[in-house]
Amino acid sequence: MQDISLEQAISMLLEHTEAIGETETVPLLEAAGRILAEEVRAPFPQPPFDRSPLDGYTFAAAATDGATEEKPATLCIIGEECAGDFFHGTVACGEAVRLMTGAAIPTGCDCVIRQEDVRVEGDTLYVPYALAPYENYCFKGEDMEEGALVAEAGAKITSGLIGLLASLGKAEVRVYQKPHIFLASTGDELKMPGEALAPGKIYNSNLYLLAARLREWGFQPRVYGILPDDAALAADALKEAAASCDLLLTTGGVSVGKKDIMHEVRQRMGAERLFWRVAMKPGAPAIAYRTGRTLGVALSGNPFAAFATFEMMVRHVLAKASRDPSVLYRTGRGRLANGFAKVSPGRRIIRAHYDEDGTVRLFEKNASGVLAGLSDTNAFVDIPAGSPPLEPGEEVTVIRL
Ligand code: AMP
Ligand code: MG
């Protein structure tokens, strides 16, 4: 069977991925990063009343017509209002109210003068220049009119949007549920960090790497742990997980070795195989399957193979399921800081560090079983099939993670 291209694999995965339709209501403070599932319109004008943008005095501008420093207008101060107070009653022309920033402008007033610009003696206010109507005046609805569109369904909730929603008194928002993701590793050689190693055993790094990555995007995977290299047991666990999860992610057991159980697991689950093998190195033997409404992706066990295929394929699934396109990587061009000595008969994904100046440095160690360099990896270089060795300075395709 011929390997399918990465692009074909992605489009098959997407074909079998549904954007999550279920919604839930969350407190506004918990909503950052979530995807809004309702349209929000301003339920009232914001600000809800005409108000003062500064600390000063408010009155009818007409009372200051012709005022100069030599011949200031004199007004009678009849009250005082701080933010949060409300002046009931009407202010007559020639009267003034002292008010602070954010205080509602009383009926009869149409301008505000800065406190620093006036002189006060007892309850007499001296205004040294004429004010125009609506000078220093903050209108009701100036921020948002009643009914104005604040955010559309599908918007990602930023801290800025949370501020806006809070200003409109919204305590809760309706958001899309996150996809339910099941994550497990297969391998009888695996121990969990914290356990004692034994001869022949290694620590399970894939589970931690992928779980951490999922959490970086705000997902809360169900981190199962280790599935034994026993097709019947692994199939039972995955079948059970499929009942409540949208995506089953596993690493290991996908190649042709004696313990590469995922082929049999898939069959035992009665799952339909979407593909096996993708034309990329590392990670070629990835399997995709579907059982009911649940998509399964079984990645190669080598840590960098698991990581590379997870980034290149699974991220697309996550972006679609969660309705959050920002989960996707960005693709661009970069200039190699160093060379790559091997020819690439097939498409190759290499870990790298990308700098904002557009240069990209490949890590010296790049074997799929090697984790070195991963802590500084922020990009992959995507080398097309049939490429000769790469020279420093060459332009390459960069996947910015
Ligand atoms: P597999 O794909 O199961 O044949 O595993 C390929 C290689 O990756 C083997 O050397 C495994 O020991 C190693 N490996 C598999 N799973 C993990 C894991 N979760 N963490 C670290 N290494 C792993
Ligand atoms: Mg294995």
Tab-separated table of C-alpha atoms and ligand atoms in Angstrom:
chain	number	residue	atom	x	y	z
A	1	MET	CA	0.000	0.000	0.000
A	2	GLN	CA	1.310	3.440	-0.872
A	3	ASP	CA	1.693	5.974	1.913
A	4	ILE	CA	-0.761	8.827	1.656
A	5	SER	CA	0.557	12.372	1.721
A	6	LEU	CA	0.404	14.430	4.869
A	7	GLU	CA	-2.120	16.697	3.177
A	8	GLN	CA	-4.331	13.735	2.292
A	9	ALA	CA	-4.056	12.472	5.841
A	10	ILE	CA	-5.075	15.859	7.216
A	11	SER	CA	-8.050	16.137	4.920
A	12	MET	CA	-9.212	12.637	5.841
A	13	LEU	CA	-8.883	13.451	9.510
A	14	LEU	CA	-10.830	16.672	9.041
A	15	GLU	CA	-13.520	14.867	7.102
A	16	HIS	CA	-14.061	12.718	10.156
A	17	THR	CA	-13.880	15.538	12.689
A	18	GLU	CA	-16.960	17.418	13.780
A	19	ALA	CA	-16.846	20.821	15.388
A	20	ILE	CA	-18.174	20.300	18.918
A	21	GLY	CA	-21.786	21.448	19.052
A	22	GLU	CA	-22.460	21.072	22.771
A	23	THR	CA	-22.285	24.198	24.828
A	24	GLU	CA	-21.967	25.019	28.494
A	25	THR	CA	-22.278	28.097	30.643
A	26	VAL	CA	-19.182	29.258	32.476
A	27	PRO	CA	-18.548	32.126	34.893
A	28	LEU	CA	-17.091	35.114	33.077
A	29	LEU	CA	-13.803	34.863	34.964
A	30	GLU	CA	-13.323	31.310	33.725
A	31	ALA	CA	-14.123	32.166	30.127
A	32	ALA	CA	-10.759	33.373	28.808
A	33	GLY	CA	-9.654	31.368	25.803
A	34	ARG	CA	-13.043	29.720	25.345
A	35	ILE	CA	-15.103	29.931	22.170
A	36	LEU	CA	-18.258	31.974	22.535
A	37	ALA	CA	-21.421	30.046	21.634
A	38	GLU	CA	-23.824	32.997	21.690
A	39	GLU	CA	-24.037	36.363	20.016
A	40	VAL	CA	-23.702	39.146	22.555
A	41	ARG	CA	-25.345	42.529	22.098
A	42	ALA	CA	-25.229	45.405	24.551
A	43	PRO	CA	-28.353	45.094	26.729
A	44	PHE	CA	-28.210	48.805	27.565
A	45	PRO	CA	-26.176	51.813	26.448
A	46	GLN	CA	-22.665	51.951	27.850
A	47	PRO	CA	-22.047	54.132	29.761
A	48	PRO	CA	-25.643	53.955	30.990
A	49	PHE	CA	-25.843	57.718	31.640
A	50	ASP	CA	-24.164	60.945	30.538
A	51	ARG	CA	-21.145	61.403	32.803
A	52	SER	CA	-18.190	63.552	33.620
A	53	PRO	CA	-14.788	62.671	32.179
A	54	LEU	CA	-12.969	64.686	34.855
A	55	ASP	CA	-13.080	66.181	38.333
A	56	GLY	CA	-14.707	69.622	38.114
A	57	TYR	CA	-17.964	71.501	37.966
A	58	THR	CA	-20.977	71.036	35.749
A	59	PHE	CA	-23.578	73.592	34.704
A	60	ALA	CA	-25.393	74.978	31.663
A	61	ALA	CA	-22.768	76.318	29.249
A	62	ALA	CA	-25.054	79.258	28.418
A	63	ALA	CA	-24.341	80.707	31.873
A	64	THR	CA	-20.704	81.279	30.874
A	65	ASP	CA	-21.342	83.195	27.617
A	66	GLY	CA	-18.862	86.081	27.345
A	67	ALA	CA	-16.867	85.034	30.417
A	68	THR	CA	-13.196	86.113	30.520
A	69	GLU	CA	-10.457	85.996	33.085
A	70	GLU	CA	-11.126	89.663	33.946
A	71	LYS	CA	-14.886	89.194	33.970
A	72	PRO	CA	-15.513	85.569	35.007
A	73	ALA	CA	-19.012	84.139	35.051
A	74	THR	CA	-20.253	83.610	38.557
A	75	LEU	CA	-22.382	80.599	39.345
A	76	CYS	CA	-23.913	79.282	42.519
A	77	ILE	CA	-22.719	75.857	43.671
A	78	ILE	CA	-25.802	73.943	44.823
A	79	GLY	CA	-24.408	70.476	45.401
A	80	GLU	CA	-21.714	67.898	45.062
A	81	GLU	CA	-21.677	64.510	43.397
A	82	CYS	CA	-19.084	61.744	43.477
A	83	ALA	CA	-18.957	58.786	41.103
A	84	GLY	CA	-21.794	56.490	42.100
A	85	ASP	CA	-23.983	59.307	43.430
A	86	PHE	CA	-26.970	60.574	41.539
A	87	PHE	CA	-28.145	64.181	41.645
A	88	HIS	CA	-31.926	64.152	41.702
A	89	GLY	CA	-33.529	67.341	40.572
A	90	THR	CA	-32.771	69.921	37.919
A	91	VAL	CA	-29.929	72.410	37.871
A	92	ALA	CA	-31.048	75.867	36.760
A	93	CYS	CA	-29.020	78.084	34.442
A	94	GLY	CA	-26.536	79.927	36.666
A	95	GLU	CA	-26.255	77.054	39.093
A	96	ALA	CA	-23.435	74.521	39.239
A	97	VAL	CA	-22.726	71.132	40.814
A	98	ARG	CA	-19.279	69.971	41.807
A	99	LEU	CA	-18.740	66.497	40.446
A	100	MET	CA	-16.015	63.873	40.185
A	101	THR	CA	-14.894	61.738	37.271
A	102	GLY	CA	-17.562	59.194	36.397
A	103	ALA	CA	-20.410	61.011	38.129
A	104	ALA	CA	-23.683	61.332	36.228
A	105	ILE	CA	-24.284	64.768	34.717
A	106	PRO	CA	-27.449	66.201	36.282
A	107	THR	CA	-30.419	67.398	34.276
A	108	GLY	CA	-29.953	71.016	33.223
A	109	CYS	CA	-26.170	70.740	32.821
A	110	ASP	CA	-24.410	70.317	29.483
A	111	CYS	CA	-20.695	70.824	30.130
A	112	VAL	CA	-17.944	70.266	32.684
A	113	ILE	CA	-15.016	72.488	33.567
A	114	ARG	CA	-11.831	71.198	35.140
A	115	GLN	CA	-11.457	71.911	38.828
A	116	GLU	CA	-7.999	73.384	38.124
A	117	ASP	CA	-9.517	76.085	35.874
A	118	VAL	CA	-11.946	77.661	38.348
A	119	ARG	CA	-11.865	79.685	41.514
A	120	VAL	CA	-14.248	78.939	44.370
A	121	GLU	CA	-15.231	81.231	47.220
A	122	GLY	CA	-17.814	79.758	49.552
A	123	ASP	CA	-20.576	78.560	47.269
A	124	THR	CA	-19.621	80.881	44.440
A	125	LEU	CA	-17.920	79.450	41.374
A	126	TYR	CA	-15.876	81.766	39.115
A	127	VAL	CA	-15.568	80.464	35.553
A	128	PRO	CA	-12.855	82.360	33.600
A	129	TYR	CA	-13.917	81.445	30.033
A	130	ALA	CA	-17.010	80.536	28.063
A	131	LEU	CA	-17.722	76.850	27.615
A	132	ALA	CA	-19.445	75.372	24.613
A	133	PRO	CA	-22.330	72.960	25.118
A	134	TYR	CA	-21.049	69.395	25.569
A	135	GLU	CA	-17.508	70.488	26.335
A	136	ASN	CA	-15.869	67.803	28.511
A	137	TYR	CA	-19.014	65.758	28.269
A	138	CYS	CA	-19.188	61.994	28.054
A	139	PHE	CA	-22.374	60.797	26.366
A	140	LYS	CA	-24.510	57.866	27.409
A	141	GLY	CA	-23.948	55.067	24.865
A	142	GLU	CA	-20.682	56.596	23.647
A	143	ASP	CA	-18.888	53.318	24.312
A	144	MET	CA	-21.641	50.997	23.058
A	145	GLU	CA	-25.164	51.788	21.946
A	146	GLU	CA	-27.929	49.594	23.266
A	147	GLY	CA	-28.223	46.584	20.957
A	148	ALA	CA	-24.743	47.041	19.491
A	149	LEU	CA	-23.007	43.831	18.469
A	150	VAL	CA	-20.342	43.119	21.057
A	151	ALA	CA	-19.187	39.683	19.943
A	152	GLU	CA	-20.329	37.064	17.489
A	153	ALA	CA	-20.806	33.411	18.256
A	154	GLY	CA	-17.566	31.640	17.463
A	155	ALA	CA	-15.332	34.421	18.761
A	156	LYS	CA	-12.437	33.403	20.957
A	157	ILE	CA	-12.843	35.074	24.322
A	158	THR	CA	-9.926	37.373	24.990
A	159	SER	CA	-9.265	39.253	28.198
A	160	GLY	CA	-10.383	42.373	26.338
A	161	LEU	CA	-13.745	40.806	25.510
A	162	ILE	CA	-14.100	39.713	29.129
A	163	GLY	CA	-13.677	43.360	30.134
A	164	LEU	CA	-16.374	44.402	27.662
A	165	LEU	CA	-18.768	41.701	28.807
A	166	ALA	CA	-18.193	42.636	32.433
A	167	SER	CA	-19.007	46.277	31.620
A	168	LEU	CA	-22.337	45.018	30.329
A	169	GLY	CA	-23.037	43.138	33.533
A	170	LYS	CA	-22.670	39.662	32.083
A	171	ALA	CA	-21.707	37.246	34.842
A	172	GLU	CA	-21.738	34.092	32.734
A	173	VAL	CA	-21.239	33.231	29.105
A	174	ARG	CA	-22.302	30.363	26.943
A	175	VAL	CA	-19.312	28.686	25.331
A	176	TYR	CA	-18.689	25.594	23.256
A	177	GLN	CA	-17.560	22.567	25.183
A	178	LYS	CA	-14.007	21.489	24.630
A	179	PRO	CA	-13.418	18.241	22.820
A	180	HIS	CA	-13.052	15.285	25.148
A	181	ILE	CA	-9.638	13.857	24.483
A	182	PHE	CA	-8.386	10.534	25.707
A	183	LEU	CA	-4.626	10.184	25.847
A	184	ALA	CA	-2.661	7.014	26.503
A	185	SER	CA	0.665	5.419	25.674
A	186	THR	CA	1.190	1.794	24.802
A	187	GLY	CA	4.300	-0.113	25.745
A	188	ASP	CA	5.233	-2.740	28.313
A	189	GLU	CA	8.639	-1.074	28.525
A	190	LEU	CA	7.146	2.094	29.966
A	191	LYS	CA	7.274	3.309	33.536
A	192	MET	CA	5.734	6.497	34.799
A	193	PRO	CA	7.997	9.235	36.159
A	194	GLY	CA	8.203	8.713	39.890
A	195	GLU	CA	8.310	4.925	39.554
A	196	ALA	CA	11.575	3.008	39.795
A	197	LEU	CA	13.184	2.030	36.506
A	198	ALA	CA	14.066	-1.597	35.941
A	199	PRO	CA	16.396	-3.150	33.359
A	200	GLY	CA	14.974	-2.706	29.881
A	201	LYS	CA	12.420	-0.129	30.983
A	202	ILE	CA	12.215	3.545	30.046
A	203	TYR	CA	10.119	6.409	31.282
A	204	ASN	CA	6.948	7.369	29.487
A	205	SER	CA	7.783	10.747	28.019
A	206	ASN	CA	5.199	10.815	25.223
A	207	LEU	CA	2.265	10.950	27.570
A	208	TYR	CA	3.690	13.943	29.389
A	209	LEU	CA	4.813	15.727	26.258
A	210	LEU	CA	1.451	15.441	24.540
A	211	ALA	CA	-0.590	16.106	27.673
A	212	ALA	CA	1.420	19.259	28.325
A	213	ARG	CA	0.974	20.376	24.744
A	214	LEU	CA	-2.775	19.853	24.897
A	215	ARG	CA	-2.951	21.837	28.099
A	216	GLU	CA	-1.046	24.692	26.497
A	217	TRP	CA	-4.024	25.117	24.192
A	218	GLY	CA	-6.473	24.896	27.057
A	219	PHE	CA	-7.570	21.302	26.544
A	220	GLN	CA	-7.995	19.038	29.521
A	221	PRO	CA	-7.183	15.606	28.195
A	222	ARG	CA	-8.153	12.512	30.096
A	223	VAL	CA	-4.621	11.267	30.705
A	224	TYR	CA	-5.103	7.546	31.077
A	225	GLY	CA	-1.512	6.397	31.461
A	226	ILE	CA	-0.117	3.228	29.982
A	227	LEU	CA	-2.019	0.667	27.969
A	228	PRO	CA	-0.382	-2.778	28.101
A	229	ASP	CA	0.942	-4.342	24.908
A	230	ASP	CA	-2.060	-6.620	24.923
A	231	ALA	CA	-4.509	-5.998	22.119
A	232	ALA	CA	-7.546	-7.306	23.987
A	233	LEU	CA	-6.928	-5.234	27.117
A	234	ALA	CA	-5.983	-2.132	25.140
A	235	ALA	CA	-9.060	-2.509	22.922
A	236	ASP	CA	-11.324	-2.748	25.970
A	237	ALA	CA	-9.870	0.402	27.480
A	238	LEU	CA	-10.119	2.320	24.205
A	239	LYS	CA	-13.649	1.102	23.540
A	240	GLU	CA	-14.720	2.313	26.913
A	241	ALA	CA	-13.002	5.653	26.324
A	242	ALA	CA	-14.664	6.003	22.920
A	243	ALA	CA	-18.067	6.054	24.599
A	244	SER	CA	-17.298	9.400	26.228
A	245	CYS	CA	-14.511	10.934	24.138
A	246	ASP	CA	-14.334	12.680	20.796
A	247	LEU	CA	-10.708	11.866	20.150
A	248	LEU	CA	-8.584	8.894	21.181
A	249	LEU	CA	-4.882	9.613	21.061
A	250	THR	CA	-2.317	6.912	21.645
A	251	THR	CA	1.369	6.504	21.006
A	252	GLY	CA	3.242	3.354	20.172
A	253	GLY	CA	2.446	0.012	18.623
A	254	VAL	CA	1.693	1.119	15.083
A	255	SER	CA	4.544	-0.396	13.086
A	256	VAL	CA	5.092	-4.034	12.080
A	257	GLY	CA	6.821	-5.426	15.184
A	258	LYS	CA	5.554	-8.283	17.303
A	259	LYS	CA	4.125	-5.888	19.896
A	260	ASP	CA	2.672	-3.432	17.430
A	261	ILE	CA	-0.785	-4.097	18.736
A	262	MET	CA	-2.680	-1.098	17.444
A	263	HIS	CA	-3.691	-2.830	14.215
A	264	GLU	CA	-5.360	-5.622	16.147
A	265	VAL	CA	-6.705	-3.160	18.698
A	266	ARG	CA	-8.421	-1.244	15.935
A	267	GLN	CA	-9.978	-4.432	14.584
A	268	ARG	CA	-11.076	-5.623	18.007
A	269	MET	CA	-12.733	-2.264	18.557
A	270	GLY	CA	-14.653	-2.755	15.332
A	271	ALA	CA	-13.283	0.612	14.228
A	272	GLU	CA	-13.025	1.633	10.609
A	273	ARG	CA	-9.474	2.285	9.445
A	274	LEU	CA	-9.115	5.652	7.748
A	275	PHE	CA	-5.451	5.284	6.926
A	276	TRP	CA	-2.222	3.673	7.963
A	277	ARG	CA	1.084	5.233	6.980
A	278	VAL	CA	1.714	8.788	5.980
A	279	ALA	CA	4.530	9.869	3.708
A	280	MET	CA	6.653	11.684	6.254
A	281	LYS	CA	9.640	10.937	8.369
A	282	PRO	CA	9.485	10.452	11.269
A	283	GLY	CA	6.131	9.013	12.256
A	284	ALA	CA	5.126	7.364	8.972
A	285	PRO	CA	3.242	4.419	10.485
A	286	ALA	CA	0.517	6.528	12.130
A	287	ILE	CA	-2.945	4.947	12.045
A	288	ALA	CA	-6.228	6.827	11.938
A	289	TYR	CA	-9.512	5.098	12.712
A	290	ARG	CA	-13.060	5.865	13.531
A	291	THR	CA	-15.490	4.203	15.845
A	292	GLY	CA	-18.975	5.672	16.004
A	293	ARG	CA	-18.506	9.423	16.311
A	294	THR	CA	-15.066	9.052	17.822
A	295	LEU	CA	-11.886	9.590	15.889
A	296	GLY	CA	-8.766	7.688	16.862
A	297	VAL	CA	-5.206	8.581	15.992
A	298	ALA	CA	-2.499	6.129	16.922
A	299	LEU	CA	0.919	7.711	16.646
A	300	SER	CA	4.304	6.121	16.465
A	301	GLY	CA	5.982	5.549	19.847
A	302	ASN	CA	9.311	7.205	19.189
A	303	PRO	CA	9.049	10.479	21.065
A	304	PHE	CA	9.950	12.787	18.211
A	305	ALA	CA	7.840	10.785	15.769
A	306	ALA	CA	4.889	11.082	18.148
A	307	PHE	CA	5.494	14.793	18.575
A	308	ALA	CA	5.971	15.530	14.872
A	309	THR	CA	2.850	13.669	13.769
A	310	PHE	CA	0.864	15.104	16.647
A	311	GLU	CA	1.837	18.629	15.592
A	312	MET	CA	1.457	18.102	11.865
A	313	MET	CA	-1.802	16.138	11.905
A	314	VAL	CA	-3.587	16.145	15.242
A	315	ARG	CA	-3.477	19.927	15.628
A	316	HIS	CA	-5.778	20.235	12.631
A	317	VAL	CA	-8.266	17.935	14.314
A	318	LEU	CA	-8.065	19.919	17.538
A	319	ALA	CA	-8.543	23.245	15.762
A	320	LYS	CA	-11.653	22.037	13.972
A	321	ALA	CA	-13.191	20.163	16.895
A	322	SER	CA	-12.661	23.073	19.261
A	323	ARG	CA	-13.633	25.727	16.674
A	324	ASP	CA	-10.393	27.505	17.507
A	325	PRO	CA	-8.259	28.167	14.431
A	326	SER	CA	-5.524	29.646	16.609
A	327	VAL	CA	-4.656	26.085	17.653
A	328	LEU	CA	-3.103	25.659	14.214
A	329	TYR	CA	0.570	26.230	13.562
A	330	ARG	CA	1.770	28.916	11.192
A	331	THR	CA	3.687	28.080	8.070
A	332	GLY	CA	6.272	30.413	6.612
A	333	ARG	CA	9.720	30.640	5.146
A	334	GLY	CA	13.003	30.813	6.967
A	335	ARG	CA	16.708	30.868	6.211
A	336	LEU	CA	18.840	28.031	7.512
A	337	ALA	CA	21.525	29.065	9.985
A	338	ASN	CA	23.205	25.705	9.581
A	339	GLY	CA	23.161	22.917	7.044
A	340	PHE	CA	21.674	19.425	6.942
A	341	ALA	CA	24.012	16.765	5.588
A	342	LYS	CA	21.564	14.033	4.602
A	343	VAL	CA	19.643	13.678	1.387
A	344	SER	CA	15.887	13.379	1.894
A	345	PRO	CA	14.359	10.787	-0.410
A	346	GLY	CA	11.050	11.240	1.440
A	347	ARG	CA	9.460	14.226	3.147
A	348	ARG	CA	11.225	14.982	6.378
A	349	ILE	CA	10.227	16.970	9.435
A	350	ILE	CA	13.157	18.244	11.480
A	351	ARG	CA	13.060	19.968	14.856
A	352	ALA	CA	14.467	23.486	14.835
A	353	HIS	CA	14.612	26.795	16.597
A	354	TYR	CA	13.195	29.754	14.699
A	355	ASP	CA	14.298	33.312	15.437
A	356	GLU	CA	12.179	36.370	14.804
A	357	ASP	CA	14.821	37.560	12.310
A	358	GLY	CA	13.782	34.672	10.059
A	359	THR	CA	16.736	32.380	10.652
A	360	VAL	CA	16.139	28.804	11.615
A	361	ARG	CA	18.661	26.547	13.316
A	362	LEU	CA	18.413	22.773	13.117
A	363	PHE	CA	19.326	20.756	16.180
A	364	GLU	CA	22.284	18.506	15.810
A	365	LYS	CA	20.464	15.463	17.116
A	366	ASN	CA	17.339	14.718	15.167
A	367	ALA	CA	16.709	10.980	15.385
A	368	SER	CA	13.113	10.113	16.159
A	369	GLY	CA	13.993	8.350	19.409
A	370	VAL	CA	15.949	11.346	20.690
A	371	LEU	CA	14.357	13.958	22.916
A	372	ALA	CA	17.396	16.278	23.091
A	373	GLY	CA	16.603	19.744	21.764
A	374	LEU	CA	12.855	19.451	22.296
A	375	SER	CA	12.866	22.013	25.094
A	376	ASP	CA	14.093	24.660	22.643
A	377	THR	CA	12.137	23.450	19.651
A	378	ASN	CA	9.679	26.092	18.489
A	379	ALA	CA	9.560	25.102	14.832
A	380	PHE	CA	9.952	22.313	12.329
A	381	VAL	CA	11.682	22.514	9.010
A	382	ASP	CA	9.586	20.728	6.405
A	383	ILE	CA	11.935	19.246	3.807
A	384	PRO	CA	10.236	18.063	0.610
A	385	ALA	CA	10.821	14.575	-0.743
A	386	GLY	CA	13.746	14.362	-3.130
A	387	SER	CA	15.795	17.138	-1.522
A	388	PRO	CA	19.589	17.092	-1.591
A	389	PRO	CA	21.570	18.003	1.535
A	390	LEU	CA	20.765	21.546	2.671
A	391	GLU	CA	23.319	24.316	2.855
A	392	PRO	CA	23.451	27.126	5.425
A	393	GLY	CA	21.616	30.174	4.092
A	394	GLU	CA	19.129	28.119	2.096
A	395	GLU	CA	15.456	29.079	2.227
A	396	VAL	CA	13.219	26.453	3.759
A	397	THR	CA	9.602	25.932	4.771
A	398	VAL	CA	9.194	26.519	8.478
A	399	ILE	CA	6.323	25.249	10.602
A	400	ARG	CA	6.102	27.598	13.556
A	401	LEU	CA	4.694	25.609	16.416
B	1	AMP	P1	6.757	1.604	19.226
B	1	AMP	O1	6.181	2.607	18.293
B	1	AMP	O2	5.788	1.157	20.241
B	1	AMP	O3	7.374	0.484	18.467
B	1	AMP	O4	7.926	2.326	19.985
B	1	AMP	C1	9.009	2.851	19.266
B	1	AMP	C2	10.079	3.321	20.225
B	1	AMP	O5	9.574	4.377	21.024
B	1	AMP	C3	10.564	2.294	21.191
B	1	AMP	O6	11.939	2.494	21.412
B	1	AMP	C4	9.783	2.581	22.436
B	1	AMP	O7	10.415	2.127	23.606
B	1	AMP	C5	9.695	4.072	22.399
B	1	AMP	N1	8.505	4.534	23.071
B	1	AMP	C6	7.252	4.063	22.874
B	1	AMP	N2	6.385	4.699	23.624
B	1	AMP	C7	7.074	5.601	24.333
B	1	AMP	C8	6.710	6.572	25.300
B	1	AMP	N3	5.443	6.712	25.684
B	1	AMP	N4	7.667	7.335	25.832
B	1	AMP	C9	8.947	7.184	25.441
B	1	AMP	N5	9.344	6.312	24.519
B	1	AMP	C10	8.436	5.513	23.967
B	2	MG	MG	5.574	-0.392	21.558
